[in-house]
Amino acid sequence: MKKLLLLALVIPFAATAQTDEKADSAFIKSISDNIFISRSSYYNLYDLTKHVGGRLAGSPQMVKAEQWGYNAMKAAGADNVVLQECMVPHWVRGGKDLASVSYASNGQTVTVPVNVFAIGNSVGTGAKGVEAQVMRVNNFDELEKRKNEVKGKIVFYNVPFEDEFIQTFRAYGKNVVYRGIGASRAAKYGAVAVMVRSMTNAMDNNPHTGALRYLDSLPKIPAVAVGVRDVEKLDTLFDNGVNLKAQLFTWGQFLPDTTGHNVIGELKGSTYPDQIITVGGHLDSWDVNEGAHDDGTGCVQTIEILRAFKALGYQPKHTIRFVLFANEENGGRGGEKYAEEAKAKNEQHIFALESDAGGFTPRGFGFTVKPESCSKLNAWKHLFEPYGGSTFTDGGDGADIDPLRAQFKTPVAGLNPDNQRYFDVHHAVTDVFEAVSIREMKLGAINMAALLYLVDKYGL
């Protein structure tokens, strides 16, 4: 009897789903047509990268970017736009980062320049610089074994960015710890500075910056990222038994925290206005580039979804917030503030989506959701197949929406573009407008809009 009842319940649902499926497919196609035809995402990304440029938290470009975001949200048709204040760190590079290595050869001193960037949040060497013998280590285990050799030296972390990993984020996730806390781990044993192999698969000589985090109980020492081709030069010298000295000049310092803003546009829900769906990217970038892929494309996709929904006359059931988050790169203050205010206001957040993996061809999404939501997601996958985003994986979000997940157990997802080229440009001078395929970026926005539409219509 239970089996017959179940069948009776399933048949009408299947008929309804079939009818809705046609409507859903048609509406998603209308989203695709609208976004592909529009040139607004091209102009938005151009304005952000070329007219604002690198926009590190606390910088004048940060302020300019916030005004850009506010105006772009207004132009896209948001019901309202607000600037949500948050205090952000203010690290400045302070000057041109320089490095060289020297060694004795045939009775003479040979000096070789090394292409470096100071790692974000690091202290500078000042005008005196730092000069010391270089000690190469391949991992933290080797550092521990050789800890008695470290005092007074510059530790060179040469940790390969594994080419064997098909998913390049695996290599980044495994090795970024050396950039993140490598300075403190070496300072524990008396190192005077660290040099870190850049986090990239690229075979060029562009250093890749990023953030570090000093451990409070240990001395703060300068830290630089080294271009890969220069890493190869250093390796060759070490492999041949050459004793190297390095000289570093960096100028980084923290100024007092300053005021930044999350830029938030809204489409008010018609049926459940107090239930909120969030979509966004982070507005800040590193100072050495234009922040095109990281995360200009995520911001532009967010605004483009808003524009397309308004252009198509779509009225969401739930309130959708389009958020350009502040200070993801070297503090995460924007995402924290967004979740903090949501808690203070007792808001209901039912889903959050972020794009922060570049504007490359979309492959799908990573989801961190309850197990019971997986069957619903799997039933939607075929709707994404024409647009390339039908690979759904377990586990995914974004640094800016993770506080929502932690605070409310909100279901979250991250757009997963093709990642083979992402770390060629990530945090390097090459992350510029010209590195973005506008069509690929648009395709990512289409997939994101489709997911938001389905979650808004059917829930998750």
Coordinates of C-alpha atoms in Angstrom, one line a residue:
M1 CA 0.0 0.0 0.0
K2 CA 2.9 2.4 0.8
K3 CA 4.5 1.7 -2.6
L4 CA 1.2 2.5 -4.4
L5 CA 0.9 5.8 -2.4
L6 CA 4.4 6.8 -3.3
L7 CA 3.7 6.1 -7.0
A8 CA 0.6 8.2 -6.8
L9 CA 2.5 11.1 -5.4
V10 CA 5.3 10.9 -7.9
I11 CA 3.3 10.8 -11.1
P12 CA 1.6 14.2 -10.8
F13 CA 4.9 15.7 -9.6
A14 CA 6.6 14.4 -12.7
A15 CA 4.0 15.9 -14.9
T16 CA 4.3 19.2 -13.2
A17 CA 8.1 19.0 -13.4
Q18 CA 7.9 18.3 -17.1
T19 CA 5.8 21.4 -17.7
D20 CA 8.1 23.6 -15.5
E21 CA 11.2 22.1 -17.2
K22 CA 10.1 23.6 -20.5
A23 CA 9.5 26.9 -19.0
D24 CA 12.8 26.8 -17.0
S25 CA 14.8 25.8 -20.1
A26 CA 13.2 28.7 -22.1
F27 CA 13.8 31.2 -19.4
I28 CA 17.4 30.2 -19.0
K29 CA 17.8 30.5 -22.8
S30 CA 16.4 34.0 -22.5
I31 CA 19.0 34.8 -19.8
S32 CA 21.7 33.5 -22.1
D33 CA 20.6 35.5 -25.1
N34 CA 20.3 38.7 -23.1
I35 CA 23.8 38.4 -21.5
F36 CA 25.5 37.3 -24.7
I37 CA 24.0 40.2 -26.7
S38 CA 24.7 42.9 -24.1
R39 CA 28.0 44.7 -24.1
S40 CA 27.5 46.0 -20.5
S41 CA 29.8 43.4 -19.0
Y42 CA 32.6 44.3 -21.4
Y43 CA 32.3 48.0 -20.5
N44 CA 32.0 47.3 -16.8
L45 CA 35.1 45.2 -16.7
Y46 CA 37.0 47.7 -18.8
D47 CA 36.1 50.5 -16.5
L48 CA 37.0 48.6 -13.4
T49 CA 40.4 47.4 -14.7
K50 CA 41.5 50.3 -16.8
H51 CA 40.0 53.3 -15.0
V52 CA 40.3 52.0 -11.4
G53 CA 43.0 49.4 -11.7
G54 CA 44.6 47.6 -8.7
R55 CA 42.4 48.3 -5.6
L56 CA 44.0 46.9 -2.5
A57 CA 42.1 47.5 0.7
G58 CA 42.7 51.0 2.1
S59 CA 44.0 52.4 -1.1
P60 CA 42.6 55.4 -3.0
Q61 CA 41.7 52.9 -5.7
M62 CA 39.5 51.0 -3.2
V63 CA 37.4 54.1 -2.7
K64 CA 37.2 54.7 -6.4
A65 CA 36.2 51.0 -7.0
E66 CA 33.4 51.3 -4.4
Q67 CA 31.9 54.3 -6.2
W68 CA 32.2 52.4 -9.5
G69 CA 30.3 49.5 -7.9
Y70 CA 27.6 51.7 -6.5
N71 CA 27.0 53.4 -9.9
A72 CA 27.1 50.1 -11.8
M73 CA 24.5 48.6 -9.5
K74 CA 22.3 51.6 -9.9
A75 CA 22.7 51.5 -13.7
A76 CA 21.9 47.7 -13.7
G77 CA 18.5 48.5 -12.1
A78 CA 18.9 47.5 -8.4
D79 CA 15.8 48.3 -6.3
N80 CA 18.2 49.9 -3.8
V81 CA 22.0 50.1 -3.3
V82 CA 23.8 50.6 0.0
L83 CA 27.4 50.9 1.1
Q84 CA 27.9 48.7 4.2
E85 CA 30.7 50.1 6.2
C86 CA 33.5 47.9 7.5
M87 CA 37.0 48.6 8.8
V88 CA 39.7 47.2 6.6
P89 CA 43.5 46.8 6.9
H90 CA 45.7 49.2 5.1
W91 CA 49.0 47.6 4.0
V92 CA 51.1 49.5 1.5
R93 CA 53.9 48.1 -0.6
G94 CA 55.8 51.4 -0.2
G95 CA 58.3 51.2 -3.0
K96 CA 59.9 48.9 -5.6
D97 CA 60.8 45.5 -4.3
L98 CA 64.3 44.4 -5.3
A99 CA 66.4 41.3 -4.8
S100 CA 69.7 39.8 -6.0
V101 CA 71.9 36.8 -5.2
S102 CA 75.7 36.8 -5.2
Y103 CA 78.3 34.1 -5.1
A104 CA 82.0 33.6 -5.7
S105 CA 83.3 32.3 -9.0
N106 CA 86.9 32.2 -10.2
G107 CA 87.9 34.6 -7.5
Q108 CA 85.2 37.1 -8.4
T109 CA 81.8 37.9 -7.0
V110 CA 79.0 37.3 -9.4
T111 CA 75.7 39.1 -8.7
V112 CA 72.4 38.0 -10.3
P113 CA 69.2 40.0 -10.1
V114 CA 66.1 38.1 -8.9
N115 CA 62.5 39.1 -9.8
V116 CA 60.5 39.4 -6.6
F117 CA 57.4 40.9 -5.0
A118 CA 57.0 41.5 -1.3
I119 CA 54.3 39.2 0.0
G120 CA 51.3 41.1 1.2
N121 CA 51.1 42.1 4.8
S122 CA 54.8 41.6 5.2
V123 CA 57.2 44.0 7.0
G124 CA 59.8 45.8 4.8
T125 CA 63.5 45.6 5.1
G126 CA 63.8 49.4 4.9
A127 CA 66.6 51.3 3.2
K128 CA 69.3 49.1 4.8
G129 CA 68.0 46.0 3.2
V130 CA 68.7 42.5 4.4
E131 CA 71.7 40.6 3.3
A132 CA 72.4 37.0 4.4
Q133 CA 73.3 33.5 3.3
V134 CA 70.4 31.6 1.6
M135 CA 69.3 28.3 2.9
R136 CA 67.1 26.2 0.5
V137 CA 64.4 24.0 2.0
N138 CA 61.8 21.9 0.2
N139 CA 59.1 21.7 2.9
F140 CA 58.4 22.4 6.6
D141 CA 59.7 18.9 7.5
E142 CA 63.1 19.8 6.1
L143 CA 63.0 23.1 7.9
E144 CA 62.4 21.3 11.2
K145 CA 65.2 18.8 10.6
R146 CA 67.6 21.6 9.8
K147 CA 66.4 24.1 12.4
N148 CA 69.8 24.5 13.9
E149 CA 71.1 25.9 10.6
V150 CA 68.5 28.6 10.2
K151 CA 69.7 31.4 12.5
G152 CA 70.8 34.5 10.7
K153 CA 69.9 33.2 7.2
I154 CA 67.3 33.8 4.5
V155 CA 65.2 30.7 4.1
F156 CA 64.3 29.9 0.5
Y157 CA 61.1 27.8 0.3
N158 CA 61.3 25.9 -3.0
V159 CA 58.1 23.9 -2.9
P160 CA 57.0 22.8 -6.3
F161 CA 53.5 23.7 -7.6
E162 CA 52.6 20.2 -8.5
D163 CA 52.0 19.8 -12.3
E164 CA 50.6 16.3 -11.7
F165 CA 47.4 17.7 -10.2
I166 CA 44.8 18.1 -12.8
Q167 CA 42.9 20.5 -10.7
T168 CA 45.3 23.3 -10.1
F169 CA 43.5 24.5 -7.0
R170 CA 44.8 21.3 -5.3
A171 CA 48.4 22.5 -5.8
Y172 CA 47.5 26.0 -4.5
G173 CA 45.7 24.6 -1.5
K174 CA 48.7 22.3 -0.7
N175 CA 51.4 24.9 -1.1
V176 CA 50.0 28.3 -0.2
V177 CA 50.7 27.6 3.5
Y178 CA 54.4 28.4 2.7
R179 CA 53.4 31.9 1.6
G180 CA 50.9 32.2 4.4
I181 CA 53.0 31.2 7.5
G182 CA 56.4 30.4 6.1
A183 CA 57.9 33.6 7.4
S184 CA 56.8 32.9 11.0
R185 CA 57.9 29.2 10.8
A186 CA 61.4 30.3 9.7
A187 CA 61.5 33.2 12.2
K188 CA 60.9 30.7 15.0
Y189 CA 64.5 29.5 14.4
G190 CA 66.1 32.9 13.8
A191 CA 65.7 33.4 10.0
V192 CA 66.1 37.1 9.0
A193 CA 63.9 36.8 5.8
V194 CA 62.2 34.3 3.5
M195 CA 61.9 33.8 -0.2
V196 CA 59.0 31.7 -1.5
R197 CA 58.5 30.1 -4.9
S198 CA 55.5 31.8 -6.6
M199 CA 52.2 29.9 -6.5
T200 CA 51.9 29.2 -10.2
N201 CA 52.2 26.7 -13.0
A202 CA 53.4 29.4 -15.5
M203 CA 56.8 29.1 -16.9
D204 CA 57.5 32.9 -16.9
N205 CA 59.4 35.0 -14.4
N206 CA 56.5 37.0 -13.0
P207 CA 56.4 36.8 -9.2
H208 CA 53.0 36.2 -7.6
T209 CA 52.2 38.1 -4.5
G210 CA 49.4 37.2 -1.9
A211 CA 48.9 37.5 1.8
L212 CA 50.8 36.2 4.7
R213 CA 49.8 35.9 8.3
Y214 CA 52.4 36.4 11.1
L215 CA 52.0 34.3 14.2
D216 CA 51.8 36.7 17.0
S217 CA 54.4 35.2 19.3
L218 CA 57.2 35.2 16.7
P219 CA 59.3 37.9 15.1
K220 CA 58.0 39.5 11.9
I221 CA 60.5 39.2 9.1
P222 CA 60.4 40.3 5.5
A223 CA 59.0 37.9 2.9
V224 CA 59.1 37.9 -0.9
A225 CA 57.7 35.7 -3.7
V226 CA 60.2 34.8 -6.5
G227 CA 59.5 34.4 -10.2
V228 CA 59.7 30.8 -11.4
R229 CA 62.5 31.2 -13.9
D230 CA 64.6 32.8 -11.2
V231 CA 63.7 29.9 -8.9
E232 CA 65.2 27.6 -11.6
K233 CA 68.4 29.6 -11.6
L234 CA 68.7 29.4 -7.9
D235 CA 68.0 25.7 -8.0
T236 CA 70.8 25.2 -10.5
L237 CA 73.2 27.0 -8.3
F238 CA 72.2 25.1 -5.2
D239 CA 72.4 21.8 -7.1
N240 CA 76.0 22.6 -8.1
G241 CA 76.9 23.3 -4.5
V242 CA 77.2 27.1 -4.8
N243 CA 76.9 29.1 -1.6
L244 CA 74.5 31.9 -2.1
K245 CA 74.0 35.2 -0.4
A246 CA 70.9 37.2 -1.1
Q247 CA 70.1 40.9 -0.7
L248 CA 66.5 42.1 -0.3
F249 CA 65.0 45.6 -0.3
T250 CA 61.3 45.8 0.5
W251 CA 59.2 48.6 1.9
G252 CA 55.9 47.1 3.1
Q253 CA 54.2 48.5 6.2
F254 CA 50.8 48.6 7.8
L255 CA 49.1 52.0 8.2
P256 CA 46.1 52.3 10.6
D257 CA 42.9 50.5 9.6
T258 CA 40.6 52.6 7.5
T259 CA 37.0 52.5 6.3
G260 CA 35.9 50.4 3.4
H261 CA 32.5 49.2 2.2
N262 CA 30.7 46.2 0.9
V263 CA 28.6 47.4 -2.1
I264 CA 25.1 45.8 -1.9
G265 CA 22.4 45.9 -4.5
E266 CA 19.0 44.3 -4.0
L267 CA 16.1 42.9 -5.9
K268 CA 13.3 42.7 -3.4
G269 CA 11.4 39.4 -3.2
S270 CA 7.7 39.3 -4.1
T271 CA 6.7 36.3 -1.9
Y272 CA 9.4 35.9 0.7
P273 CA 11.1 39.3 1.0
D274 CA 12.7 38.4 4.3
Q275 CA 14.5 35.3 2.9
I276 CA 17.7 36.3 1.3
I277 CA 19.8 34.8 -1.6
T278 CA 23.3 36.3 -1.9
V279 CA 25.5 36.3 -5.0
G280 CA 28.8 38.1 -5.2
G281 CA 32.5 38.5 -5.8
H282 CA 35.2 40.6 -4.0
L283 CA 35.9 44.1 -5.2
D284 CA 39.5 44.4 -3.9
S285 CA 42.5 43.2 -5.7
W286 CA 46.3 43.2 -5.3
D287 CA 48.2 46.4 -6.1
V288 CA 50.5 44.9 -8.7
N289 CA 47.9 44.3 -11.4
E290 CA 44.4 45.2 -12.6
G291 CA 42.6 42.5 -10.7
A292 CA 40.8 41.3 -13.8
H293 CA 40.3 37.6 -13.1
D294 CA 40.7 38.1 -9.3
D295 CA 38.1 39.2 -8.9
G296 CA 37.0 41.7 -11.4
T297 CA 35.2 39.1 -13.4
G298 CA 33.3 37.9 -10.3
C299 CA 32.1 41.4 -9.6
V300 CA 31.1 42.1 -13.2
Q301 CA 29.2 38.7 -13.4
T302 CA 27.3 39.7 -10.3
I303 CA 26.2 43.0 -11.7
E304 CA 25.4 41.4 -15.1
I305 CA 23.0 38.9 -13.5
L306 CA 21.2 41.8 -11.8
R307 CA 21.0 43.7 -15.1
A308 CA 19.7 40.6 -17.0
F309 CA 17.1 39.8 -14.4
K310 CA 15.8 43.4 -14.6
A311 CA 16.0 43.5 -18.4
L312 CA 13.9 40.3 -18.6
G313 CA 11.4 41.6 -16.0
Y314 CA 12.2 38.8 -13.6
Q315 CA 10.6 39.3 -10.2
P316 CA 12.3 37.0 -7.7
K317 CA 10.2 35.3 -5.0
H318 CA 13.1 35.8 -2.5
T319 CA 15.2 38.9 -2.0
I320 CA 18.4 38.6 -4.0
R321 CA 21.4 40.5 -2.8
F322 CA 24.2 41.3 -5.2
V323 CA 27.3 42.0 -3.2
L324 CA 30.7 43.3 -4.0
F325 CA 32.7 42.3 -0.9
A326 CA 35.5 44.4 0.6
N327 CA 38.9 43.1 1.6
E328 CA 39.0 39.5 0.6
E329 CA 42.6 39.5 -0.3
N330 CA 44.4 40.4 2.9
G331 CA 41.9 40.3 5.7
G332 CA 38.4 39.0 4.8
R333 CA 36.8 41.8 6.6
G334 CA 34.0 42.4 4.1
G335 CA 32.6 38.8 4.3
E336 CA 32.9 38.9 8.1
K337 CA 31.0 42.2 8.3
Y338 CA 28.2 41.0 6.0
A339 CA 27.6 37.9 8.2
E340 CA 27.9 39.9 11.4
E341 CA 25.2 42.4 10.3
A342 CA 23.0 39.6 9.1
K343 CA 23.2 38.0 12.5
A344 CA 22.6 41.3 14.3
K345 CA 19.4 41.8 12.2
N346 CA 18.3 38.2 12.6
E347 CA 18.2 37.8 8.8
Q348 CA 17.2 34.6 7.0
H349 CA 19.9 33.6 4.5
I350 CA 18.8 30.6 2.4
F351 CA 21.6 30.4 -0.2
A352 CA 24.8 32.1 -1.2
L353 CA 26.9 31.9 -4.4
E354 CA 30.3 33.4 -5.1
S355 CA 32.4 33.7 -8.2
D356 CA 36.1 34.0 -7.2
A357 CA 38.0 31.6 -9.4
G358 CA 38.5 33.6 -12.5
G359 CA 36.4 34.5 -15.6
F360 CA 37.3 31.4 -17.6
T361 CA 34.9 28.9 -19.3
P362 CA 32.5 27.6 -16.6
R363 CA 32.6 23.9 -15.8
G364 CA 30.0 23.8 -13.0
F365 CA 29.7 24.5 -9.3
G366 CA 30.9 23.2 -6.0
F367 CA 28.2 22.9 -3.4
T368 CA 28.3 22.8 0.4
V369 CA 24.7 21.8 1.1
K370 CA 22.7 19.3 3.1
P371 CA 22.6 15.8 1.7
E372 CA 18.8 16.1 1.1
S373 CA 19.5 18.9 -1.4
C374 CA 21.7 16.8 -3.6
S375 CA 18.8 15.0 -5.4
K376 CA 17.2 18.4 -6.3
L377 CA 20.5 19.7 -7.7
N378 CA 21.1 16.5 -9.7
A379 CA 17.7 16.9 -11.3
W380 CA 18.7 20.4 -12.5
K381 CA 22.0 19.4 -14.1
H382 CA 20.7 18.8 -17.6
L383 CA 19.5 22.4 -17.7
F384 CA 23.1 23.6 -17.4
E385 CA 24.5 21.2 -20.1
P386 CA 24.0 23.6 -23.0
Y387 CA 26.0 26.2 -21.2
G388 CA 28.9 24.0 -20.0
G389 CA 28.2 24.3 -16.3
S390 CA 26.7 20.8 -15.5
T391 CA 29.6 19.4 -13.4
F392 CA 28.3 19.6 -9.8
T393 CA 30.8 18.6 -7.1
D394 CA 30.6 18.2 -3.3
G395 CA 32.3 21.0 -1.4
G396 CA 32.5 24.6 -2.5
D397 CA 31.8 28.2 -1.5
G398 CA 34.0 31.3 -1.4
A399 CA 36.0 33.2 1.2
D400 CA 33.4 36.0 1.4
I401 CA 30.3 33.7 1.8
D402 CA 32.0 31.2 4.1
P403 CA 31.1 33.4 7.2
L404 CA 27.5 33.0 6.2
R405 CA 27.9 29.2 6.1
A406 CA 29.6 29.2 9.5
Q407 CA 27.1 31.6 11.1
F408 CA 23.8 30.3 9.7
K409 CA 24.7 26.9 8.1
T410 CA 23.6 28.6 4.9
P411 CA 23.8 26.4 1.8
V412 CA 26.6 27.8 -0.3
A413 CA 28.2 27.3 -3.7
G414 CA 31.1 28.5 -5.8
L415 CA 31.3 28.8 -9.6
N416 CA 34.0 26.4 -10.9
P417 CA 35.5 27.7 -14.1
D418 CA 38.2 25.9 -16.0
N419 CA 41.2 26.4 -13.8
Q420 CA 44.2 25.5 -16.0
R421 CA 45.2 29.1 -16.7
Y422 CA 44.0 30.7 -13.5
F423 CA 47.3 30.4 -11.6
D424 CA 49.2 31.8 -14.6
V425 CA 47.9 35.2 -13.7
H426 CA 46.7 34.9 -10.1
H427 CA 48.3 37.8 -8.0
A428 CA 50.7 38.6 -10.8
V429 CA 51.2 41.6 -13.1
T430 CA 49.5 39.6 -15.9
D431 CA 46.0 39.7 -14.3
V432 CA 44.8 42.4 -16.7
F433 CA 41.8 43.1 -18.8
E434 CA 43.4 41.6 -21.9
A435 CA 43.8 38.2 -20.2
V436 CA 39.9 37.8 -20.0
S437 CA 37.8 36.3 -22.7
I438 CA 34.6 38.4 -22.4
R439 CA 32.5 35.5 -23.9
E440 CA 33.8 33.1 -21.3
M441 CA 33.1 35.5 -18.5
K442 CA 29.6 36.0 -19.9
L443 CA 29.0 32.2 -20.0
G444 CA 29.9 32.1 -16.3
A445 CA 27.3 34.7 -15.5
I446 CA 24.7 32.8 -17.5
N447 CA 25.3 29.6 -15.4
M448 CA 25.2 31.6 -12.2
A449 CA 22.0 33.3 -13.2
A450 CA 20.4 30.0 -14.1
L451 CA 21.3 28.5 -10.7
L452 CA 19.9 31.6 -8.8
Y453 CA 16.7 31.4 -10.8
L454 CA 16.2 27.7 -10.0
V455 CA 17.0 28.1 -6.3
D456 CA 14.7 31.1 -6.1
K457 CA 11.9 29.2 -7.8
Y458 CA 12.2 25.8 -6.2
G459 CA 14.2 26.4 -3.0
L460 CA 17.2 24.2 -1.9

